[in-house]
PDB file of C-alpha atoms and ligand atoms in Angstrom:
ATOM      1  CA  UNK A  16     179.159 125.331  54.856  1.00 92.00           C
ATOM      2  CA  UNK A  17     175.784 127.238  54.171  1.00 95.00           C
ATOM      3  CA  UNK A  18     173.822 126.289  50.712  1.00 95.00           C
ATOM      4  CA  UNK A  19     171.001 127.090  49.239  1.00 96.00           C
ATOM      5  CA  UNK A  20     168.966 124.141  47.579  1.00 94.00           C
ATOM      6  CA  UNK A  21     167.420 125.123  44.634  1.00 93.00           C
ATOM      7  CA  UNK A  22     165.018 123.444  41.948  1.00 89.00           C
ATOM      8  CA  UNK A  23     161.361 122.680  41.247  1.00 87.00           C
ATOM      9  CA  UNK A  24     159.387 120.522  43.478  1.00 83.00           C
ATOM     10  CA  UNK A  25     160.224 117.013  42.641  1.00 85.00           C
ATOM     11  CA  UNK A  26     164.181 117.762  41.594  1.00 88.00           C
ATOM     12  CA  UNK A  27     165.427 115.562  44.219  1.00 85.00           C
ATOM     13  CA  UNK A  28     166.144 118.506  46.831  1.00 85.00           C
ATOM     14  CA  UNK A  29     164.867 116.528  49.618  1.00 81.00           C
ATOM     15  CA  UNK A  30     167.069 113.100  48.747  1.00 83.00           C
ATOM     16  CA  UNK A  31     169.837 115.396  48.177  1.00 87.00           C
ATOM     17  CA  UNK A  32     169.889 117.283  51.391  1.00 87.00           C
ATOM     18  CA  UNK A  33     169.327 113.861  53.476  1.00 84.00           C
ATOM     19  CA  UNK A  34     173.130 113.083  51.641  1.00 85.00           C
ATOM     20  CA  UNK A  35     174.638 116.223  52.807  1.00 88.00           C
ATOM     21  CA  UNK A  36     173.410 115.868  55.968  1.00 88.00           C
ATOM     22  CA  UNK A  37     174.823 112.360  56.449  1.00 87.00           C
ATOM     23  CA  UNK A  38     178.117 112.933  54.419  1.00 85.00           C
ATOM     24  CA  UNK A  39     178.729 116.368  55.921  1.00 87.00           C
ATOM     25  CA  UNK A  40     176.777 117.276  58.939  1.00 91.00           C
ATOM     26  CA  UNK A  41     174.825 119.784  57.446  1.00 93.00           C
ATOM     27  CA  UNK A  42     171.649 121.035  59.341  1.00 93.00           C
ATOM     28  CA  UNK A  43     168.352 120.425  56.846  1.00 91.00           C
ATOM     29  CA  UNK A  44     165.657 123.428  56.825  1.00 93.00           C
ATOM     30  CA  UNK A  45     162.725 123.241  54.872  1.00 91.00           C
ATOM     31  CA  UNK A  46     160.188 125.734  54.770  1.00 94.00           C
ATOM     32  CA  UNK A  47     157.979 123.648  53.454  1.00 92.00           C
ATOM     33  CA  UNK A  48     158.682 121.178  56.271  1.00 91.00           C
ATOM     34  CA  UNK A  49     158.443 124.221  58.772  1.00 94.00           C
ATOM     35  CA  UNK A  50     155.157 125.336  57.490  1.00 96.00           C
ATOM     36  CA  UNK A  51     153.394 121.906  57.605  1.00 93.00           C
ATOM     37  CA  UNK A  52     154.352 121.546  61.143  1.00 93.00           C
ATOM     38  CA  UNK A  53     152.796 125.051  61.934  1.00 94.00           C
ATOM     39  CA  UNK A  54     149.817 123.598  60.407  1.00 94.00           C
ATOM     40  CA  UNK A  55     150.318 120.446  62.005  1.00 92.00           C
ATOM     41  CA  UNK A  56     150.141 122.211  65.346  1.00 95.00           C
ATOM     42  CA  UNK A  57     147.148 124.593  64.135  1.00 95.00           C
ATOM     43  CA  UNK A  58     149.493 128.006  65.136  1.00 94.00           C
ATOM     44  CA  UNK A  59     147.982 131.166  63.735  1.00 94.00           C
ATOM     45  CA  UNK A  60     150.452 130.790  60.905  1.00 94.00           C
ATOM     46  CA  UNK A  61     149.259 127.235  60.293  1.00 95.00           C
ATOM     47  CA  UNK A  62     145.686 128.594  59.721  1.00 96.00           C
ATOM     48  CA  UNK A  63     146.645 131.534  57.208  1.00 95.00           C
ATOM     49  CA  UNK A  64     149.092 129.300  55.587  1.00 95.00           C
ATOM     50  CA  UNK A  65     146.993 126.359  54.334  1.00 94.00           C
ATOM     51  CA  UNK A  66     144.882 127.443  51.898  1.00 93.00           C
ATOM     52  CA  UNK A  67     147.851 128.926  50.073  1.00 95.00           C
ATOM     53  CA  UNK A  68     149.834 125.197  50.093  1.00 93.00           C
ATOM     54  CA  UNK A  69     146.981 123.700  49.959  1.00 91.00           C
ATOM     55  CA  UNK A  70     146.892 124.981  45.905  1.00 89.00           C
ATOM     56  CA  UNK A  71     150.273 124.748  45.554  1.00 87.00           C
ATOM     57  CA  UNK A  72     150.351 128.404  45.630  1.00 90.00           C
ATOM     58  CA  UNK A  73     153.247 130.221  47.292  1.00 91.00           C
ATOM     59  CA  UNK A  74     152.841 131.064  50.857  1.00 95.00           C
ATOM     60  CA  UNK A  75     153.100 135.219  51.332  1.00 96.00           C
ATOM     61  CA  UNK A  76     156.862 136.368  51.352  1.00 96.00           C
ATOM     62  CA  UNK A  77     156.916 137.477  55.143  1.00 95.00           C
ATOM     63  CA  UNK A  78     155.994 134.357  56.684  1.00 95.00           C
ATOM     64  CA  UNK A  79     158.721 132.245  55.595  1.00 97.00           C
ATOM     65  CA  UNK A  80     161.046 135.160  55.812  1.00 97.00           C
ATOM     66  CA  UNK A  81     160.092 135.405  59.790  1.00 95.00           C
ATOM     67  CA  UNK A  82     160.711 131.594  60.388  1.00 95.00           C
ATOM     68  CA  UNK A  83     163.730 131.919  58.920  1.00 96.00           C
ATOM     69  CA  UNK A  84     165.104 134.388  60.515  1.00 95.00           C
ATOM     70  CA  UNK A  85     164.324 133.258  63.848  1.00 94.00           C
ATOM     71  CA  UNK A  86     166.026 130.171  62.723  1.00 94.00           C
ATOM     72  CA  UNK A  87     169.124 131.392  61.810  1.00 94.00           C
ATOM     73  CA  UNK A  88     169.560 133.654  64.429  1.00 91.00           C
ATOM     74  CA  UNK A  89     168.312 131.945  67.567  1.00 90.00           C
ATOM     75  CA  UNK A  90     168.910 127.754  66.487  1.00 89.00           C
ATOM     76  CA  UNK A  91     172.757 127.211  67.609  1.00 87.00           C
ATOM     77  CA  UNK A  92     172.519 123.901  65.336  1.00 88.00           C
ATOM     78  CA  UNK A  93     173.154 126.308  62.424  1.00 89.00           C
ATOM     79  CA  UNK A  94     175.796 127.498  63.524  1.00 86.00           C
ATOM     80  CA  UNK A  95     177.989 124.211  61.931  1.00 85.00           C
ATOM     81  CA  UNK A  96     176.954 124.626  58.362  1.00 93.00           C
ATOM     82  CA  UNK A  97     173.054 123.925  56.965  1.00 95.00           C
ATOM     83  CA  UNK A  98     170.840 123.513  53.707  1.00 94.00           C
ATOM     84  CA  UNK A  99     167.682 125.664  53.150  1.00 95.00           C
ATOM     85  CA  UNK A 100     165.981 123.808  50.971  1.00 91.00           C
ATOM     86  CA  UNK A 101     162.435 125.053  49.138  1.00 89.00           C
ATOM     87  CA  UNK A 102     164.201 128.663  50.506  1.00 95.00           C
ATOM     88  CA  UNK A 103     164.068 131.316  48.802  1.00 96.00           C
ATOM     89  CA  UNK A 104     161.437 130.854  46.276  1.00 91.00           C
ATOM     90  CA  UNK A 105     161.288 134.895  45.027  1.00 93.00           C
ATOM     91  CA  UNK A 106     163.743 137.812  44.510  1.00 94.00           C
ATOM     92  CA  UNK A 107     162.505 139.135  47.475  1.00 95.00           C
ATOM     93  CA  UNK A 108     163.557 136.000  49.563  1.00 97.00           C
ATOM     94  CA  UNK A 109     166.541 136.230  48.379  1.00 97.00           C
ATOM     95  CA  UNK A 110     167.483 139.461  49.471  1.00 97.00           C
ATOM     96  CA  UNK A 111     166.575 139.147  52.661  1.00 97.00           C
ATOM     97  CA  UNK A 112     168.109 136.401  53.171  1.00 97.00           C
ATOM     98  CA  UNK A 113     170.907 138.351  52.265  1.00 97.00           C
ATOM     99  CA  UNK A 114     169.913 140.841  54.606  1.00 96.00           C
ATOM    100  CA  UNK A 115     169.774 138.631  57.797  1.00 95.00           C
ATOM    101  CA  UNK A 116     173.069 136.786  56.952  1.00 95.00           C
ATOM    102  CA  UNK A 117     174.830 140.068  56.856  1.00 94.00           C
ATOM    103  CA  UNK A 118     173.670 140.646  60.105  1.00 92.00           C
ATOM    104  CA  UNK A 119     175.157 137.668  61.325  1.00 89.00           C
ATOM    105  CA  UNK A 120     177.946 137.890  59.076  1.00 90.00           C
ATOM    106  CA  UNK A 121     177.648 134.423  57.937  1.00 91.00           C
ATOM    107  CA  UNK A 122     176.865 134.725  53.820  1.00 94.00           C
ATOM    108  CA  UNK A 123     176.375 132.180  51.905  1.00 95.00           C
ATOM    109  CA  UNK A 124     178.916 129.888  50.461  1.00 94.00           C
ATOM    110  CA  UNK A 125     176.850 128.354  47.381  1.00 94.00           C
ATOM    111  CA  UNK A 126     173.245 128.065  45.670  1.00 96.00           C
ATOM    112  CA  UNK A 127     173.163 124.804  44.013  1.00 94.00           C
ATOM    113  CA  UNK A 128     170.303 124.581  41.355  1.00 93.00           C
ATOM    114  CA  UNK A 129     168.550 121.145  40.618  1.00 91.00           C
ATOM    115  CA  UNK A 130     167.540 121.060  37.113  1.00 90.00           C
ATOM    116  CA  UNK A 131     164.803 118.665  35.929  1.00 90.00           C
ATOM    117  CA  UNK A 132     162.089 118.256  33.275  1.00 89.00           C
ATOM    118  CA  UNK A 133     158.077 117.892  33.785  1.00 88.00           C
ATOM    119  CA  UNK A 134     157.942 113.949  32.973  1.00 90.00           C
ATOM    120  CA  UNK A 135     160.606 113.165  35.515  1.00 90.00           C
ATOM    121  CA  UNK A 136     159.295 115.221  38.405  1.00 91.00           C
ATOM    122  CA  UNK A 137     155.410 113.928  37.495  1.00 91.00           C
ATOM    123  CA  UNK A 138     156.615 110.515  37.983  1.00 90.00           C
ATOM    124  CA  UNK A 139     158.743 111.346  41.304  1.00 89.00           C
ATOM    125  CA  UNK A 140     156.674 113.177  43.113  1.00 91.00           C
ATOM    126  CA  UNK A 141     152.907 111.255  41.821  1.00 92.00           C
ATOM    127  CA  UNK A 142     154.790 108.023  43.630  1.00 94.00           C
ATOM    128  CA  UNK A 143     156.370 109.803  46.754  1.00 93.00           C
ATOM    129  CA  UNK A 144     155.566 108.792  49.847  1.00 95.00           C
ATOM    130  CA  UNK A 145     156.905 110.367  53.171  1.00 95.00           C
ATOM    131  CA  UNK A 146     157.289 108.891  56.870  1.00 96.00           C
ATOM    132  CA  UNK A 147     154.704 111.183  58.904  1.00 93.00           C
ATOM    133  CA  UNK A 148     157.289 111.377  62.122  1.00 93.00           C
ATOM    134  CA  UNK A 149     160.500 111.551  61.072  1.00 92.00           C
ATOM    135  CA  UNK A 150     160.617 112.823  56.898  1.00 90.00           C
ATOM    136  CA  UNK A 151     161.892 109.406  55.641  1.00 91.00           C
ATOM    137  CA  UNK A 152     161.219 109.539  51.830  1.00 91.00           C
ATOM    138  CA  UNK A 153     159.801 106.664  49.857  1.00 94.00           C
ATOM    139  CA  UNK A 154     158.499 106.077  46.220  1.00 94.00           C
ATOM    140  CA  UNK A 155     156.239 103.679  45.541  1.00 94.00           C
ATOM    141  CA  UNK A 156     158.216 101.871  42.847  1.00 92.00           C
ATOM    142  CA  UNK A 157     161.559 102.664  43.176  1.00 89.00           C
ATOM    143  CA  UNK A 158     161.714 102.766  47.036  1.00 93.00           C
ATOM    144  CA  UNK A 159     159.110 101.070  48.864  1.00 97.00           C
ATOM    145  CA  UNK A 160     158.857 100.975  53.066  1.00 97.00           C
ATOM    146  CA  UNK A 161     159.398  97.286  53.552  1.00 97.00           C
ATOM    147  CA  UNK A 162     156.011  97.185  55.089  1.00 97.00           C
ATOM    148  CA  UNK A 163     153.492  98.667  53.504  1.00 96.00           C
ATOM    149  CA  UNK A 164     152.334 102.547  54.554  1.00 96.00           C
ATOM    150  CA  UNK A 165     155.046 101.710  57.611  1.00 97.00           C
ATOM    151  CA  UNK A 166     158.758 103.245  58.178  1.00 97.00           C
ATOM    152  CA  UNK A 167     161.113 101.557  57.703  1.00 97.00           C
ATOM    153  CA  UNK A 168     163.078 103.366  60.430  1.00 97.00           C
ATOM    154  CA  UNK A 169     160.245 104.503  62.975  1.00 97.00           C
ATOM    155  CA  UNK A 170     157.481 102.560  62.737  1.00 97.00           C
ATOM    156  CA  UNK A 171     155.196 105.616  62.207  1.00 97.00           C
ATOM    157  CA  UNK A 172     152.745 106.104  59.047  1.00 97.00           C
ATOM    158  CA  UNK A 173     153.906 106.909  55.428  1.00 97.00           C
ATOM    159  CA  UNK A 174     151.532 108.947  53.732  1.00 96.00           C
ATOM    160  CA  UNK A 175     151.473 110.547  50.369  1.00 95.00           C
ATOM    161  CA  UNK A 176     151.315 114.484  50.856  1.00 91.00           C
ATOM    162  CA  UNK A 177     147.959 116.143  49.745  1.00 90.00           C
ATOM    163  CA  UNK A 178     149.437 117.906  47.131  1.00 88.00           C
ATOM    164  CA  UNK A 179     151.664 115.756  45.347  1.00 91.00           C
ATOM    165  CA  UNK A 180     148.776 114.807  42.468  1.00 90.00           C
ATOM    166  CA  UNK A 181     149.402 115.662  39.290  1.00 89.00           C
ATOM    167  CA  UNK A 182     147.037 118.644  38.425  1.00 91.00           C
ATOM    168  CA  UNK A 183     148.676 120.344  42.166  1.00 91.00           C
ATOM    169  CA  UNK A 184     151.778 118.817  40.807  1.00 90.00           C
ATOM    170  CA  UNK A 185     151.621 120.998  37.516  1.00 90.00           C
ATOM    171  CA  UNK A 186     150.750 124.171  39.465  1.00 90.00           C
ATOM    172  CA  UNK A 187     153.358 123.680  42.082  1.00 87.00           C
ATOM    173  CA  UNK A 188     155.510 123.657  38.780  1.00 87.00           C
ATOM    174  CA  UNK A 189     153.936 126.743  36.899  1.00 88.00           C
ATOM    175  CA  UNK A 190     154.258 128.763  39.890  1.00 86.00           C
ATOM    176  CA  UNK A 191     157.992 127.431  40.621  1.00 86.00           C
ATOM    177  CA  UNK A 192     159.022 128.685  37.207  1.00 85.00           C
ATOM    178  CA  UNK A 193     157.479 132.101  37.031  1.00 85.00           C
ATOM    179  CA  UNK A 194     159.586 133.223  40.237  1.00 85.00           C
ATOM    180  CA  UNK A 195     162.406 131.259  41.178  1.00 84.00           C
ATOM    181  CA  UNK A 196     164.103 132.587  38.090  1.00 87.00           C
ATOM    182  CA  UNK A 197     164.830 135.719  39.220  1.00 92.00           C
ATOM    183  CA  UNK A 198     166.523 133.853  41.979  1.00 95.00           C
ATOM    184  CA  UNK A 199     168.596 131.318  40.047  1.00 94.00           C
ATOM    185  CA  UNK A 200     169.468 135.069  38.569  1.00 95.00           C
ATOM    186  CA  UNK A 201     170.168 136.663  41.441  1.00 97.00           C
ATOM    187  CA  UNK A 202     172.908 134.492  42.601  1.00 97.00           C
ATOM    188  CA  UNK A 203     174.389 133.486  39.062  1.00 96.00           C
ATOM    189  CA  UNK A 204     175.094 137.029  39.083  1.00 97.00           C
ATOM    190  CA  UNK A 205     176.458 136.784  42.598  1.00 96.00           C
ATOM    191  CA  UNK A 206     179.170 133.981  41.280  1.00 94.00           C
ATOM    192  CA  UNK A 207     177.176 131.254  43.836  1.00 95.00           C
ATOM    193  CA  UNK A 208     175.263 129.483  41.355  1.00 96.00           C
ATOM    194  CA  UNK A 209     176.167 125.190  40.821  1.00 93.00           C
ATOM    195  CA  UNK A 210     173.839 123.658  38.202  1.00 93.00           C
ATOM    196  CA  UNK A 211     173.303 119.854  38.951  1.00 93.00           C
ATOM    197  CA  UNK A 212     171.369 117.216  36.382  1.00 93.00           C
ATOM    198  CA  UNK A 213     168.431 116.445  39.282  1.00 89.00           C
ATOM    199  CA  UNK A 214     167.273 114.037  36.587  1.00 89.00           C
ATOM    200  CA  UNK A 215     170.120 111.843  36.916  1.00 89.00           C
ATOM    201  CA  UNK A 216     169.970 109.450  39.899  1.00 83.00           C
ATOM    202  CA  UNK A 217     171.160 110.746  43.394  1.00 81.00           C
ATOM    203  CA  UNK A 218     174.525 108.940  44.073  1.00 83.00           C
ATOM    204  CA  UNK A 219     175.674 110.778  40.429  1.00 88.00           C
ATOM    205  CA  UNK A 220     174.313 114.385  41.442  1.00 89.00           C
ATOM    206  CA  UNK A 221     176.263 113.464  44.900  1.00 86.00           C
ATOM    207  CA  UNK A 222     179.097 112.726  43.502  1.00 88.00           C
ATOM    208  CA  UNK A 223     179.812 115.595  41.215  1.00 90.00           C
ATOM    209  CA  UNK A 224     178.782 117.897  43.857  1.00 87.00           C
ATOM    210  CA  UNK A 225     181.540 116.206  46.103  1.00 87.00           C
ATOM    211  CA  UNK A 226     183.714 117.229  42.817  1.00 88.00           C
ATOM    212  CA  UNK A 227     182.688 120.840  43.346  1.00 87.00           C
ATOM    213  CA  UNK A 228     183.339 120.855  46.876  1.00 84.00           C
ATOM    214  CA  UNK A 229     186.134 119.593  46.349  1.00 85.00           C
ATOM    215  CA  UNK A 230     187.635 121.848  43.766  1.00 85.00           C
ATOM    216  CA  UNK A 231     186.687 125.154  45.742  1.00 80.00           C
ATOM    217  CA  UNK A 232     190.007 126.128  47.716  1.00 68.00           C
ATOM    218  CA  UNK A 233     187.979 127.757  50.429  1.00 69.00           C
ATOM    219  CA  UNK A 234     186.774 124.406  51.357  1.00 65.00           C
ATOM    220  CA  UNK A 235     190.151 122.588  50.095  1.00 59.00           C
ATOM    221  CA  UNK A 236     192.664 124.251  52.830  1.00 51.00           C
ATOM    222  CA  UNK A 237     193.767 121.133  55.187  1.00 46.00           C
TER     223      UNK A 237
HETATM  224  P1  LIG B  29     157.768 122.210  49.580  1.00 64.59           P
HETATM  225  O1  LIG B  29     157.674 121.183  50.667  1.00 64.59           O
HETATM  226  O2  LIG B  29     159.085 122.939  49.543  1.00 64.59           O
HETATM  227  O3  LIG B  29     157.360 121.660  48.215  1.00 64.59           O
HETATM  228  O4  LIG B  29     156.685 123.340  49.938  1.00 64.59           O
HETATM  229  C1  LIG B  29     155.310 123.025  50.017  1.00 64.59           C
HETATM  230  C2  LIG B  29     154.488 124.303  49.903  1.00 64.59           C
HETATM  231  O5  LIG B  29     154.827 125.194  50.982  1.00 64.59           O
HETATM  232  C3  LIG B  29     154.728 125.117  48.639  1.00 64.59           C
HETATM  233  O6  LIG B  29     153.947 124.645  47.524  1.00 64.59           O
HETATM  234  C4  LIG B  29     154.318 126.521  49.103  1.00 64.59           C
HETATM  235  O7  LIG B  29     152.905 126.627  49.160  1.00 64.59           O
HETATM  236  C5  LIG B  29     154.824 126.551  50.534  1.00 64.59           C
HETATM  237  N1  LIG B  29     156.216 127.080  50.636  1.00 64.59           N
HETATM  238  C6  LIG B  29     157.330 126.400  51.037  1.00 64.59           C
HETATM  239  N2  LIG B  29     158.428 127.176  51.019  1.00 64.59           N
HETATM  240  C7  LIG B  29     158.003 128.403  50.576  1.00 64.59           C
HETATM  241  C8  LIG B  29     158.661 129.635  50.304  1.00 64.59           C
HETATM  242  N3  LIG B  29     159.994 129.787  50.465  1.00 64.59           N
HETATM  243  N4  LIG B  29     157.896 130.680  49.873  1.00 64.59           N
HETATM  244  C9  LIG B  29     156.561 130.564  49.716  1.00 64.59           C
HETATM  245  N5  LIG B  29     155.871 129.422  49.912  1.00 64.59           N
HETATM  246  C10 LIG B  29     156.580 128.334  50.350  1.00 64.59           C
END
């Protein structure tokens, strides 16, 4: 199965997609992810890159369109179903996304779209904390490491990411709006568009998605 994950930052993408992954194999890619580890590693794309996220401004269209594509054309993982999640962000996205998936005749089955309010995501994403090594979200209140600023499952540091404070919070928000709409859009007219409550906790959004899956008789054959 290939989804999209969409939603605003904070719409519980991330706990989501570590679900899908466990319940049905599905390969995670952020671009986010990918373009924190390219700074991470201080590539030429890191460098250019970082001021951009850094604001909580969008990243220029062709340089998550050129990670992508080498990822879904030269990473066999894919090949058994994956997530993009925080991919596309604008129209343009989109289409090529369409554009390379054509190519390797391998469309998409489903965008699922995360709704959630300001209030909700402010609190999420003000008291998330992430493992450093291996991605393990935490939140300070709801789901603390055991130890504190250590993984539970690796050991390494958990952190809170520079731009989850409010004010970058708010931007990251603003800038979501103004042009993933075109997207949600895009593939509501394509017939690929779910709408899920991502204010409701994740085990509920899980389980009417499972619902969903469920239903669709291209997934429902055996
Ligand atoms: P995320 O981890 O998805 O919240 O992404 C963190 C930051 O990376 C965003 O605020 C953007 O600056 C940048 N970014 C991630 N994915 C994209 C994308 N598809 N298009 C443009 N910028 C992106």
């Amino acid at each position: 199965m290939r989804l999209v994950l969409l939603g605003p930052p904070g719409a519980g993408k991330g706990t989501l997609a570590a679900l899908l992954k466990e319940g049905l194999g599905l390969v995670h890619i952020s671009t986010g992810d990918m373009l924190r580890e390219e700074m991470k590693k201080e590539t030429a794309t890191g460098r250019e890159v970082k001021k951009f996220i850094e604001k909580g401004e969008l990243v220029p269209d062709e340089f998550v369109i050129r990670l992508i594509e080498k990822k879904l054309t030269s990473d066999k993982r894919v090949g058994h179903g994956y997530m993009l999640d925080g991919f596309p962000r604008t129209r343009k996205q989109a289409e090529d996304l369409d554009r390379i998936l054509g190519q390797i005749r391998q469309p998409l089955d489903y965008a699922l779209y995360m709704e959630s309010t300001l209030p909700v995501i402010i609190q999420r994403l003000g008291g998330r904390r992430v493992c450093r090594n291996c991605g393990t979200l935490y939140h300070i209140r709801n789901k603390p490491p055991k130890k504190e600023k250590v993984c539970d499952l690796c050991g390494a540091e958990v952190y809170q990411r520079a731009d989850d404070n409010e004010a970058t919070i708010r931007t990251r928000m603003d800038v979501y709006l103004k042009n993933t709409r075109s997207v949600i859009d895009y593939y509501n007219a394509q017939g690929k568009l779910k709408k899920l409550d991502g204010d409701k906790d994740s085990e509920e959004v899980q389980a009417v998605l499972m619902q969903i899956f469920h239903e669709d008789h291209k997934f429902n054959k055996h």
